[in-house]
Coordinates of C-alpha atoms in Angstrom, one line a residue:
Chain A
M1 CA -36.4 -38.5 -24.0
F2 CA -33.7 -39.0 -26.6
S3 CA -36.0 -40.8 -28.9
R4 CA -38.5 -38.0 -28.8
S5 CA -35.9 -35.4 -29.9
L6 CA -34.8 -37.8 -32.6
R7 CA -38.3 -38.0 -33.9
V8 CA -38.6 -34.2 -33.9
L9 CA -35.4 -33.9 -35.9
G10 CA -36.4 -36.7 -38.2
A11 CA -32.8 -37.2 -39.2
R12 CA -29.8 -39.2 -38.0
A13 CA -28.0 -37.2 -35.4
N14 CA -24.6 -37.8 -33.8
R15 CA -23.9 -37.2 -30.2
R16 CA -22.7 -33.7 -30.5
T17 CA -25.6 -32.3 -32.5
L18 CA -28.0 -34.3 -30.3
S19 CA -27.0 -32.6 -27.2
A20 CA -27.2 -29.1 -28.8
C21 CA -30.6 -30.0 -30.4
Y22 CA -31.8 -31.5 -27.1
L23 CA -31.1 -28.3 -25.4
R24 CA -32.7 -26.2 -28.1
A25 CA -35.8 -28.5 -28.1
R26 CA -36.1 -27.9 -24.4
G27 CA -35.9 -24.1 -25.0
L28 CA -32.6 -23.8 -23.2
S29 CA -29.7 -21.7 -24.5
T30 CA -26.6 -23.5 -25.7
T31 CA -24.3 -20.9 -24.1
L32 CA -23.8 -20.1 -20.5
N33 CA -24.8 -16.5 -20.4
L34 CA -24.4 -15.9 -16.7
Q35 CA -24.6 -12.1 -16.9
T36 CA -28.1 -12.0 -18.3
E37 CA -29.8 -15.3 -17.4
S38 CA -29.1 -16.2 -13.9
V39 CA -29.7 -12.8 -12.3
T40 CA -32.8 -10.5 -12.4
N41 CA -31.8 -7.0 -13.4
H42 CA -33.8 -4.7 -11.1
N43 CA -32.2 -1.6 -12.6
A44 CA -33.2 -2.3 -16.2
P45 CA -35.0 0.7 -17.8
V46 CA -38.7 0.2 -18.1
G47 CA -39.1 1.5 -21.6
E48 CA -37.0 1.0 -24.7
S49 CA -33.9 3.1 -24.8
I50 CA -32.0 3.5 -28.0
T51 CA -28.7 4.5 -26.4
A52 CA -28.9 1.7 -24.0
Q53 CA -29.3 -0.8 -26.8
S54 CA -26.8 0.7 -29.2
N55 CA -23.4 -0.8 -29.5
V56 CA -21.7 2.6 -29.7
M57 CA -19.8 3.6 -26.6
P58 CA -19.1 7.3 -25.8
I59 CA -15.6 8.9 -26.1
Y60 CA -13.8 8.0 -22.9
L61 CA -12.4 11.1 -21.1
D62 CA -12.5 9.9 -17.5
A63 CA -8.9 8.6 -17.1
Q64 CA -8.8 9.6 -13.4
A65 CA -11.6 7.2 -12.6
T66 CA -10.0 4.3 -14.4
T67 CA -8.1 3.5 -17.6
P68 CA -8.6 0.8 -20.2
L69 CA -6.6 -2.3 -19.9
D70 CA -3.6 -2.0 -22.3
P71 CA -3.9 -5.0 -24.7
R72 CA -0.2 -5.8 -24.1
V73 CA -1.0 -6.2 -20.4
L74 CA -3.8 -8.6 -21.2
D75 CA -1.4 -10.6 -23.3
V76 CA 0.9 -11.0 -20.4
M77 CA -2.0 -11.9 -18.0
M78 CA -3.7 -14.5 -20.1
P79 CA -1.4 -17.6 -19.3
Y80 CA -1.9 -16.8 -15.6
M81 CA -5.7 -17.0 -16.0
T82 CA -5.7 -20.2 -18.0
E83 CA -2.8 -22.6 -17.6
N84 CA -0.5 -21.2 -14.9
Y85 CA -3.0 -21.2 -12.1
G86 CA -0.8 -22.2 -9.2
N87 CA -0.8 -20.5 -5.9
P88 CA 2.5 -18.5 -5.7
H89 CA 2.9 -19.5 -2.1
S90 CA 2.9 -23.2 -2.9
R91 CA 6.5 -24.1 -2.2
T92 CA 6.3 -27.7 -3.1
H93 CA 5.5 -28.0 -6.8
K94 CA 6.1 -26.5 -10.2
Y95 CA 2.7 -24.7 -10.4
G96 CA 3.8 -22.7 -7.3
W97 CA 7.4 -22.1 -8.4
E98 CA 6.4 -20.7 -11.8
T99 CA 3.8 -18.4 -10.4
E100 CA 6.1 -17.2 -7.7
K101 CA 8.7 -16.4 -10.3
A102 CA 6.2 -14.4 -12.3
V103 CA 5.1 -12.5 -9.1
D104 CA 8.7 -11.7 -8.3
I105 CA 9.3 -10.3 -11.8
A106 CA 6.2 -8.1 -11.4
R107 CA 7.4 -6.9 -8.0
E108 CA 10.7 -5.9 -9.6
Q109 CA 8.9 -4.1 -12.5
I110 CA 6.8 -2.0 -10.0
A111 CA 9.9 -1.3 -7.9
N112 CA 11.8 -0.1 -10.9
L113 CA 8.9 2.3 -11.7
I114 CA 9.5 4.2 -8.4
G115 CA 13.1 3.6 -7.8
A116 CA 12.6 1.1 -4.9
H117 CA 14.0 -2.3 -4.0
P118 CA 11.7 -5.2 -4.9
K119 CA 11.5 -6.4 -1.3
E120 CA 9.9 -3.1 -0.4
I121 CA 6.8 -3.7 -2.6
I122 CA 3.7 -5.2 -1.0
F123 CA 0.7 -6.2 -3.1
T124 CA -2.7 -5.2 -2.0
S125 CA -6.2 -5.0 -3.4
G126 CA -5.8 -1.5 -4.6
A127 CA -4.7 2.0 -3.6
T128 CA -7.6 2.3 -1.1
E129 CA -6.3 -0.7 0.9
S130 CA -2.7 0.6 0.6
N131 CA -3.8 3.9 2.0
N132 CA -5.7 2.3 4.8
T133 CA -2.8 0.0 5.7
S134 CA -0.2 2.7 5.7
I135 CA -2.1 5.4 7.6
K136 CA -3.9 3.2 10.2
G137 CA -1.0 0.7 10.3
V138 CA 1.8 3.3 11.0
A139 CA -0.3 5.3 13.4
R140 CA -1.4 2.3 15.5
F141 CA 2.1 0.8 15.7
Y142 CA 3.6 4.0 17.2
K143 CA 0.5 4.7 19.2
G144 CA 2.2 4.7 22.6
K145 CA 4.7 7.4 21.8
K146 CA 3.3 9.4 18.9
N147 CA -0.3 10.4 18.2
H148 CA -0.3 13.2 15.6
I149 CA -0.9 12.9 11.9
I150 CA -0.7 15.6 9.2
T151 CA -2.6 15.5 5.9
T152 CA -4.2 17.9 3.5
Q153 CA -7.8 18.9 2.9
T154 CA -7.7 17.7 -0.7
E155 CA -6.7 14.1 -0.1
H156 CA -8.6 11.1 -1.5
K157 CA -11.6 10.0 0.6
C158 CA -9.9 6.8 1.8
I159 CA -7.2 8.8 3.4
L160 CA -9.5 11.4 5.0
D161 CA -11.8 8.7 6.3
S162 CA -8.8 6.7 7.7
C163 CA -7.7 9.9 9.5
R164 CA -11.2 10.4 10.9
V165 CA -11.4 6.8 12.1
L166 CA -8.0 7.4 13.9
Q167 CA -9.4 10.6 15.5
E168 CA -12.1 8.4 17.0
E169 CA -9.3 6.2 18.4
G170 CA -7.7 9.2 20.1
F171 CA -5.2 10.5 17.5
E172 CA -4.9 14.1 16.6
V173 CA -5.0 15.0 12.9
T174 CA -4.1 18.3 11.2
Y175 CA -5.7 18.9 7.9
L176 CA -3.5 21.4 6.1
P177 CA -5.3 23.9 3.9
V178 CA -4.3 24.5 0.3
N179 CA -3.9 27.8 -1.6
K180 CA -6.1 28.8 -4.5
G181 CA -4.0 26.7 -6.9
G182 CA -4.3 23.6 -4.7
I183 CA -0.7 23.6 -3.5
I184 CA 0.1 23.3 0.2
D185 CA 2.3 25.9 1.9
L186 CA 5.6 24.3 3.0
N187 CA 6.0 26.7 5.9
E188 CA 2.6 25.7 7.2
L189 CA 3.7 22.1 7.0
K190 CA 6.9 22.8 9.0
G191 CA 4.9 24.7 11.6
A192 CA 2.4 21.9 11.9
I193 CA 5.0 19.2 12.7
R194 CA 5.2 18.5 16.4
P195 CA 7.5 16.1 18.5
T196 CA 4.5 13.7 18.6
T197 CA 4.0 13.7 14.8
V198 CA 4.3 10.2 13.4
L199 CA 3.1 10.6 9.8
V200 CA 2.6 13.1 7.0
S201 CA 0.4 12.0 4.2
I202 CA 0.2 14.2 1.1
M203 CA -0.9 12.9 -2.3
A204 CA 1.4 13.3 -5.3
V205 CA -1.1 14.2 -8.0
N206 CA -4.7 15.1 -7.0
N207 CA -7.3 13.0 -8.7
E208 CA -9.9 15.8 -9.1
I209 CA -7.8 18.8 -10.2
G210 CA -4.5 17.2 -11.2
V211 CA -2.2 19.4 -9.1
V212 CA 1.3 18.0 -8.4
Q213 CA 2.7 18.8 -4.9
D214 CA 6.5 19.4 -4.4
L215 CA 7.3 15.9 -3.1
K216 CA 11.1 16.5 -2.9
E217 CA 10.7 19.5 -0.5
I218 CA 8.1 17.8 1.6
G219 CA 10.2 14.7 1.8
K220 CA 13.2 16.8 2.9
I221 CA 11.2 18.5 5.7
C222 CA 9.8 15.1 6.9
R223 CA 13.3 13.5 6.9
E224 CA 14.7 16.4 8.9
N225 CA 12.0 16.1 11.5
R226 CA 12.1 12.3 11.5
V227 CA 8.5 12.0 10.5
F228 CA 7.3 9.3 8.1
F229 CA 6.2 10.6 4.7
H230 CA 3.4 8.8 3.0
T231 CA 2.2 9.7 -0.5
D232 CA -0.9 8.5 -2.4
G233 CA 0.7 7.9 -5.8
A234 CA -2.3 6.4 -7.5
Q235 CA -2.6 9.2 -10.1
A236 CA 1.1 9.8 -10.2
A237 CA 2.8 6.4 -10.7
G238 CA 3.5 5.8 -14.4
K239 CA 2.5 9.3 -15.3
I240 CA 5.2 11.5 -13.7
A241 CA 8.7 10.6 -12.7
L242 CA 8.9 9.3 -9.1
N243 CA 11.9 8.2 -7.1
V244 CA 11.3 7.2 -3.5
N245 CA 14.9 7.8 -2.5
D246 CA 15.4 11.3 -4.1
M247 CA 12.0 12.4 -2.7
N248 CA 12.6 10.8 0.8
I249 CA 9.3 8.9 0.5
D250 CA 8.7 6.3 3.2
L251 CA 5.4 4.9 2.0
M252 CA 3.6 5.1 -1.3
S253 CA 0.3 3.7 -2.5
I254 CA 0.0 2.6 -6.2
S255 CA -3.2 1.6 -8.0
G256 CA -3.2 -1.0 -10.8
H257 CA -6.1 0.3 -12.8
K258 CA -4.9 3.9 -13.1
L259 CA -1.9 2.8 -15.1
Y260 CA -3.7 0.7 -17.8
G261 CA -3.5 -2.4 -15.6
P262 CA -6.3 -4.6 -14.2
K263 CA -8.7 -3.6 -11.5
G264 CA -8.6 -5.1 -8.0
I265 CA -4.8 -4.9 -7.5
G266 CA -2.5 -2.2 -6.1
A267 CA 0.8 -2.0 -4.3
L268 CA 2.2 -0.4 -1.2
Y269 CA 5.8 0.7 -1.0
V270 CA 7.2 0.3 2.5
R271 CA 10.7 1.5 3.1
R272 CA 13.2 -0.9 4.6
R273 CA 16.1 1.4 5.4
P274 CA 15.3 3.1 7.7
R275 CA 12.7 0.5 8.5
V276 CA 9.0 1.6 8.6
R277 CA 7.0 -0.6 10.9
L278 CA 3.3 -0.9 10.7
E279 CA 0.5 -2.9 12.3
P280 CA -1.2 -4.8 9.4
I281 CA -4.9 -4.5 8.9
I282 CA -5.2 -7.9 7.2
T283 CA -3.5 -10.6 9.2
G284 CA -3.1 -14.4 8.7
G285 CA -0.4 -16.5 7.3
G286 CA 2.2 -13.7 7.2
Q287 CA 2.4 -13.3 3.4
E288 CA 3.9 -10.1 1.9
R289 CA 6.2 -9.6 4.9
G290 CA 3.4 -10.0 7.3
I291 CA 2.0 -6.7 6.2
R292 CA -0.8 -8.2 4.0
S293 CA -1.7 -11.8 4.5
G294 CA -3.6 -13.7 1.8
T295 CA -2.9 -15.4 -1.5
V296 CA -1.3 -12.9 -3.9
P297 CA -3.5 -12.8 -7.1
S298 CA -0.9 -13.9 -9.5
S299 CA -2.8 -13.0 -12.7
L300 CA -3.6 -9.5 -11.5
V301 CA -0.1 -9.0 -10.1
V302 CA 1.5 -10.0 -13.4
G303 CA -0.8 -7.6 -15.2
M304 CA 0.1 -4.7 -12.9
G305 CA 3.8 -5.5 -13.3
A306 CA 3.5 -5.4 -17.1
A307 CA 1.5 -2.2 -16.9
A308 CA 4.2 -0.6 -14.7
A309 CA 7.0 -1.7 -17.0
L310 CA 5.1 -0.3 -20.0
S311 CA 4.5 3.0 -18.2
A312 CA 8.1 3.3 -17.2
R313 CA 9.2 2.7 -20.8
E314 CA 6.7 5.0 -22.4
L315 CA 6.4 7.7 -19.6
D316 CA 8.0 10.5 -21.7
Y317 CA 6.1 9.7 -24.8
D318 CA 2.8 9.5 -23.0
Y319 CA 3.5 12.7 -21.2
Q320 CA 4.2 14.6 -24.4
H321 CA 1.2 13.1 -26.2
I322 CA -1.1 14.0 -23.3
S323 CA 0.4 17.5 -22.9
K324 CA -0.3 18.2 -26.6
L325 CA -3.9 17.0 -26.3
S326 CA -4.4 18.9 -23.1
R327 CA -3.2 22.1 -24.7
R328 CA -5.5 21.5 -27.6
L329 CA -8.5 20.9 -25.4
I330 CA -7.9 23.9 -23.1
D331 CA -7.0 26.3 -25.8
G332 CA -9.9 25.1 -27.9
I333 CA -12.5 25.6 -25.2
Q334 CA -11.2 28.8 -23.8
S335 CA -10.9 30.4 -27.2
R336 CA -14.5 29.6 -28.1
V337 CA -16.3 29.8 -24.7
S338 CA -16.1 32.7 -22.3
H339 CA -16.0 32.5 -18.5
V340 CA -14.2 29.2 -18.2
V341 CA -11.8 28.8 -15.3
R342 CA -9.3 26.0 -15.0
N343 CA -9.1 24.7 -11.4
G344 CA -5.6 24.1 -10.2
D345 CA -2.2 25.9 -10.4
P346 CA -1.2 25.6 -14.1
N347 CA 2.5 25.6 -13.3
H348 CA 2.2 22.5 -11.0
I349 CA -0.3 20.4 -12.8
Y350 CA -0.5 17.0 -14.5
P351 CA -1.8 17.8 -18.1
G352 CA -3.9 14.7 -18.3
C353 CA -6.4 16.0 -15.7
V354 CA -8.2 19.1 -16.9
N355 CA -10.8 20.4 -14.4
L356 CA -12.8 23.3 -15.9
S357 CA -15.5 25.4 -14.3
F358 CA -18.1 26.8 -16.7
S359 CA -19.8 29.8 -15.1
F360 CA -23.5 30.0 -15.1
V361 CA -23.9 26.4 -16.2
E362 CA -24.7 23.5 -13.9
G363 CA -22.0 20.8 -14.2
E364 CA -24.4 17.9 -14.2
S365 CA -26.6 19.3 -16.9
L366 CA -23.5 19.8 -19.1
L367 CA -22.4 16.3 -18.4
M368 CA -25.8 14.9 -19.5
A369 CA -25.8 17.2 -22.5
L370 CA -22.4 15.8 -23.6
K371 CA -23.9 12.3 -23.8
N372 CA -21.5 11.0 -26.3
V373 CA -18.5 11.8 -24.1
A374 CA -17.8 10.0 -20.8
L375 CA -16.9 12.6 -18.3
S376 CA -17.2 13.3 -14.6
S377 CA -17.8 16.2 -12.5
G378 CA -15.9 16.1 -9.2
S379 CA -14.6 12.6 -8.7
A380 CA -16.2 9.1 -9.2
C381 CA -16.0 8.6 -5.4
T382 CA -18.1 11.7 -4.6
S383 CA -20.7 10.9 -7.3
A384 CA -22.8 8.9 -4.9
S385 CA -23.1 11.7 -2.3
L386 CA -24.8 14.9 -3.1
E387 CA -22.2 17.2 -1.7
P388 CA -20.2 19.4 -4.0
S389 CA -16.6 18.5 -4.3
Y390 CA -14.6 19.2 -1.0
V391 CA -11.5 19.6 -3.1
L392 CA -12.9 22.5 -5.0
R393 CA -14.2 24.0 -1.8
A394 CA -10.7 23.8 -0.3
L395 CA -9.5 25.8 -3.3
G396 CA -11.8 28.5 -2.3
A397 CA -14.2 27.9 -5.1
E398 CA -17.6 29.2 -4.3
D399 CA -20.5 26.7 -4.3
D400 CA -21.7 27.8 -7.7
M401 CA -18.3 27.3 -9.3
A402 CA -17.9 24.0 -7.5
H403 CA -21.2 22.7 -9.0
S404 CA -20.3 23.8 -12.5
S405 CA -17.0 22.0 -12.8
I406 CA -16.3 19.2 -15.2
R407 CA -13.2 16.9 -15.2
F408 CA -11.7 15.9 -18.5
G409 CA -9.3 13.0 -18.1
L410 CA -6.9 12.4 -21.1
G411 CA -5.1 9.1 -21.4
R412 CA -2.7 7.1 -23.5
F413 CA -5.4 6.1 -26.0
T414 CA -7.1 9.4 -26.4
T415 CA -6.9 10.8 -30.0
E416 CA -6.9 14.3 -31.4
S417 CA -10.1 13.8 -33.3
E418 CA -11.8 12.9 -30.0
V419 CA -10.5 16.1 -28.4
D420 CA -11.8 18.1 -31.4
Y421 CA -15.2 16.5 -31.1
V422 CA -15.4 17.3 -27.4
V423 CA -14.3 21.0 -28.0
D424 CA -17.1 21.4 -30.6
N425 CA -19.7 19.8 -28.4
V426 CA -18.7 21.7 -25.3
Q427 CA -19.0 25.0 -27.2
A428 CA -22.4 24.1 -28.6
H429 CA -23.9 22.8 -25.3
V430 CA -22.5 25.5 -23.1
T431 CA -23.9 28.2 -25.4
R432 CA -27.3 26.5 -25.4
L433 CA -27.3 26.0 -21.6
R434 CA -26.3 29.5 -21.0
E435 CA -29.2 30.8 -23.1
M436 CA -31.5 28.9 -20.8
S437 CA -29.7 30.1 -17.7
P438 CA -31.3 32.9 -15.6
L439 CA -27.9 33.6 -13.9
W440 CA -26.4 34.3 -17.3
E441 CA -29.3 36.6 -18.1
M442 CA -28.8 38.5 -14.9
Y443 CA -25.0 38.7 -15.4
Q444 CA -25.5 40.1 -18.9
E445 CA -27.9 42.7 -17.5
G446 CA -25.0 43.8 -15.2
I447 CA -26.4 42.5 -11.9
D448 CA -23.7 41.5 -9.5
L449 CA -24.7 37.9 -8.6
K450 CA -22.8 38.1 -5.3
S451 CA -25.1 40.8 -4.0
I452 CA -28.2 38.8 -4.4
Q453 CA -29.9 37.4 -1.3
W454 CA -31.3 34.1 -2.3
S455 CA -34.3 33.0 -0.4
Q456 CA -34.1 29.8 1.5
H457 CA -36.5 27.1 0.7
Chain B
M1 CA 34.6 -22.7 38.5
S2 CA 31.5 -21.9 40.3
V3 CA 29.5 -20.8 37.3
A4 CA 28.7 -24.3 35.9
F5 CA 27.8 -25.9 39.2
T6 CA 25.8 -23.4 41.3
R7 CA 22.5 -24.0 39.5
S8 CA 21.7 -27.7 39.0
T9 CA 19.4 -28.1 36.1
A10 CA 20.4 -24.9 34.2
G11 CA 24.0 -26.0 34.5
L12 CA 23.3 -29.4 33.2
V13 CA 21.5 -28.0 30.2
R14 CA 24.2 -25.5 29.5
A15 CA 26.9 -28.2 29.8
Q16 CA 24.9 -30.2 27.2
L17 CA 24.6 -27.3 24.9
Q18 CA 28.3 -26.6 25.3
R19 CA 29.1 -30.2 24.4
L20 CA 26.9 -30.0 21.3
R21 CA 28.7 -26.8 20.2
T22 CA 32.3 -28.1 20.8
S23 CA 31.7 -30.9 18.3
H24 CA 31.6 -28.3 15.6
L25 CA 34.5 -26.3 16.7
S26 CA 37.7 -25.6 14.8
S27 CA 40.9 -25.2 16.6
T28 CA 41.5 -21.5 15.7
P29 CA 42.1 -19.1 18.6
V30 CA 39.3 -17.3 20.4
A31 CA 38.0 -14.1 19.0
S32 CA 38.4 -10.9 21.1
L33 CA 35.6 -9.9 23.4
S34 CA 33.3 -7.0 22.6
V35 CA 30.7 -5.6 24.9
F36 CA 27.6 -5.4 22.6
A37 CA 28.5 -8.3 20.3
L38 CA 25.7 -8.8 17.7
R39 CA 25.5 -12.4 16.7
S40 CA 24.7 -13.4 13.2
S41 CA 24.4 -17.0 12.0
F42 CA 28.0 -16.8 10.8
S43 CA 29.5 -15.7 14.0
L44 CA 27.8 -18.6 15.9
C45 CA 31.1 -20.4 15.8
A46 CA 33.0 -17.5 17.2
S47 CA 30.9 -17.2 20.3
S48 CA 31.0 -20.9 20.8
R49 CA 34.8 -20.6 20.8
L50 CA 34.4 -17.9 23.3
Y51 CA 32.2 -20.2 25.3
R52 CA 34.7 -23.0 25.3
F53 CA 37.4 -20.6 26.3
R54 CA 35.2 -19.5 29.2
Q55 CA 34.5 -23.0 30.3
T56 CA 38.2 -23.8 30.1
A57 CA 39.1 -20.6 32.0
A58 CA 36.5 -21.3 34.6
A59 CA 37.8 -24.8 35.0
F60 CA 41.4 -23.7 35.6
S61 CA 40.5 -20.5 37.4
T62 CA 43.3 -18.7 35.8
S63 CA 41.6 -16.7 33.1
A64 CA 42.9 -13.3 32.1
I65 CA 39.4 -12.2 31.2
P66 CA 36.9 -12.3 34.1
A67 CA 33.6 -14.0 33.2
K68 CA 30.9 -11.5 34.2
D69 CA 27.5 -12.6 35.3
V70 CA 24.5 -10.5 34.3
T71 CA 21.1 -10.9 35.9
V72 CA 17.9 -10.1 34.0
T73 CA 14.2 -10.7 34.5
F74 CA 12.0 -12.3 32.0
I75 CA 8.3 -11.3 32.3
E76 CA 6.1 -14.0 30.8
P77 CA 2.8 -13.2 29.1
D78 CA 0.8 -14.4 32.2
G79 CA 2.7 -12.0 34.4
N80 CA 5.1 -14.6 35.9
E81 CA 8.6 -13.1 36.5
V82 CA 11.7 -15.3 36.1
K83 CA 15.1 -14.1 37.2
A84 CA 17.9 -15.4 35.1
T85 CA 21.6 -15.0 35.4
G86 CA 23.9 -15.7 32.5
E87 CA 27.4 -15.0 31.4
E88 CA 28.3 -12.0 29.3
G89 CA 27.9 -13.0 25.7
T90 CA 25.1 -15.5 26.1
N91 CA 22.2 -14.6 23.9
L92 CA 18.8 -14.0 25.4
M93 CA 17.1 -17.0 23.8
E94 CA 19.7 -19.4 25.3
L95 CA 19.4 -17.7 28.6
A96 CA 15.6 -18.1 28.5
H97 CA 15.9 -21.8 27.6
E98 CA 18.4 -22.5 30.4
N99 CA 15.9 -21.0 32.9
D100 CA 12.8 -22.7 31.6
V101 CA 11.3 -19.4 30.4
D102 CA 8.5 -19.9 27.9
L103 CA 10.4 -18.6 24.9
E104 CA 10.3 -20.6 21.7
G105 CA 13.3 -20.8 19.4
A106 CA 12.2 -22.8 16.5
C107 CA 15.2 -22.2 14.3
E108 CA 17.6 -22.4 17.2
G109 CA 19.3 -19.0 16.7
A110 CA 19.7 -19.1 12.9
C111 CA 17.8 -15.9 12.4
A112 CA 15.2 -17.7 10.3
C113 CA 12.1 -17.3 12.4
S114 CA 10.5 -14.8 14.7
T115 CA 9.6 -17.1 17.6
C116 CA 12.3 -15.8 20.1
H117 CA 10.8 -12.3 19.8
V118 CA 11.4 -10.3 23.0
I119 CA 10.5 -6.7 23.9
L120 CA 13.3 -4.7 25.5
P121 CA 13.1 -1.6 27.6
D122 CA 13.5 1.7 25.7
N123 CA 16.9 2.7 27.2
I124 CA 18.6 -0.6 26.5
Y125 CA 17.0 -0.9 23.0
D126 CA 18.3 2.6 22.0
R127 CA 21.9 1.7 23.1
L128 CA 22.1 -1.5 21.1
P129 CA 23.3 -1.3 17.5
E130 CA 20.8 -1.3 14.7
P131 CA 19.4 -4.8 13.9
S132 CA 20.6 -6.2 10.6
D133 CA 18.2 -6.3 7.6
E134 CA 17.8 -10.1 8.0
E135 CA 16.8 -9.7 11.6
N136 CA 14.4 -6.9 10.7
D137 CA 12.9 -9.0 8.0
M138 CA 12.2 -11.8 10.5
L139 CA 10.9 -9.3 13.0
D140 CA 8.3 -8.1 10.5
L141 CA 6.6 -11.4 10.8
A142 CA 6.5 -11.5 14.6
F143 CA 3.2 -11.3 16.4
G144 CA 2.7 -8.3 18.7
L145 CA 5.6 -6.3 17.3
T146 CA 6.6 -3.1 19.1
D147 CA 9.2 -0.5 18.4
T148 CA 11.6 -1.9 21.0
S149 CA 11.3 -5.5 19.8
R150 CA 14.3 -7.6 19.0
L151 CA 15.0 -11.3 18.3
G152 CA 16.3 -12.9 21.5
C153 CA 18.9 -14.9 19.6
Q154 CA 20.5 -11.8 18.2
V155 CA 21.0 -9.9 21.4
M156 CA 23.9 -10.8 23.7
L157 CA 24.0 -10.2 27.4
S158 CA 26.3 -7.4 28.5
P159 CA 27.0 -5.8 31.9
E160 CA 24.9 -2.7 30.9
M161 CA 21.9 -5.0 30.9
E162 CA 22.1 -5.7 34.6
G163 CA 18.6 -5.8 36.0
M164 CA 16.9 -5.4 32.6
R165 CA 13.3 -6.4 32.5
I166 CA 12.5 -8.3 29.3
K167 CA 8.9 -8.6 28.3
L168 CA 7.7 -11.6 26.3
P169 CA 4.9 -11.1 23.7
S170 CA 1.6 -12.8 24.2
A171 CA 2.0 -15.1 21.2
T172 CA 4.3 -16.0 18.4
R173 CA 3.8 -16.8 14.7
N174 CA 3.2 -20.5 15.6
F175 CA -0.4 -21.0 16.4
Y176 CA -0.5 -22.6 19.8
V177 CA -4.1 -21.2 20.4
D178 CA -5.0 -24.5 22.0
G179 CA -2.6 -23.9 24.8
A180 CA 0.0 -26.4 23.7
K181 CA 3.6 -25.5 24.4
P182 CA 6.6 -26.2 22.1
S183 CA 9.2 -28.6 23.5
H184 CA 12.7 -27.4 23.9
H185 CA 15.5 -29.5 22.3

């Protein structure tokens, strides 16, 4: 075999070139390209597609879905993916001690972001797991004595689904409505609390429309009534100032990849004084205070910690940068395009999440038209289902407005020129799509669209 | 006088325990009695001193402070009920060990494990002072935790607990799924 390849080469070859040449002679690649070679891609497009093959990526304006990994976070993570590979729970050798120390530092960084004690931070696989653990865990622990949970109609699907699962188990759940701006009514919350209420779960910043609830007041009401207060802080942590003690928060879910950290990691804050008890959903060796057993992924944790530390340090700067871009985007679009509605109360909103409804234009078609911009209509989680966003429905938006909404997500790395490009394109495409729209034609003729009886088909 | 000799095996065990403890004693005077004395690992010595005083007092029958007996019932996971009588101030884990109740105590009362986890009735639980952070941290790791759970080694018998029914959880963090039972020291 070797002699055959030598004859083919006709030259003196040393061991290194021989092995590479041997592979090439056999028609095998010299690199291990697992992504393309070992798996058949059943989703590959049939014909040639220029955009699929080009190296140009669209402008990223989907910060609520995920955020890019901050290069400084990657720097911190690299040693823990290469040399420091020890299991942080290995108590007997240096690999374990080093990794445990790094995990402890990350725990403290995340605790500092929200004003907690490091012992109160539990690492999970993400905010979905944190939400599941807190809601199902707290409810099931106090099952004997208390069986009522309060949440809102605009929560993330993992919270609503956990509540639905608990309803199957015999719990009662109150889904609080929101006003047209997306904010809950505090008097309604007070009225909904019963002696058997165990938990109130209200998200800090909504992922679809960006509204910020009044956490301090909600926390006060919950503390007065001795009810646990859980908040989904996935979109809020690192973006707005949070303090679990000032806001009387007992449980909080945090997501790593929403604050420029890695995907696959999250945290759950569980208050120690007064102690919050919960039944864990993942049991085993008792890691993470028994609340979440399993090896803590040190490289991801270290990354999340670094991301949290960076966000804490740059919170004000990022907020100002994003506010400026947000103003530029909204003013640009609203001054050039008519009949654009911003969903969400503008006085209680996070500027980085801009949800606009363009009347008489279908959201999906506008998304596809803006093919050089990565956007979303509704949220990434509802994109698989065909229903229009339940968050927009809760705001009282009619189906047609719910279908025509687009969410622009601005982040730390978004630039002014990107925003300007988007504004120009939105104006061009909305104008074009409206010219094609029969609804726009009817509106211009003065027909009241609400008076039309559409036939069912 | 009668306390140490009325029950044969329990008394022997207790005498042995007491002998072990006296070897660590200092000669400082006995701490004052308090009804719901919460024991931490630091006050282990204090209650041992109390114990020695009791023993001495019982031996001479001239104590100024009467040694009160409290009877409680342990309900084991299989439903078996064991009545146990102990002196005021004994912690529940010791009481269980003296009466051959199936309660583990891996760290022997140092508040460093969760194997002596017991479930108390609501009314008694509410009247006890709040558990310390250390006890709560250990309780977090206990199997079958409830909202009236305590570590047996941190709860001291008191006259108010007369007739209390203490439930044992079905398992502990030690995996004796094969039915093995831990041996008492």
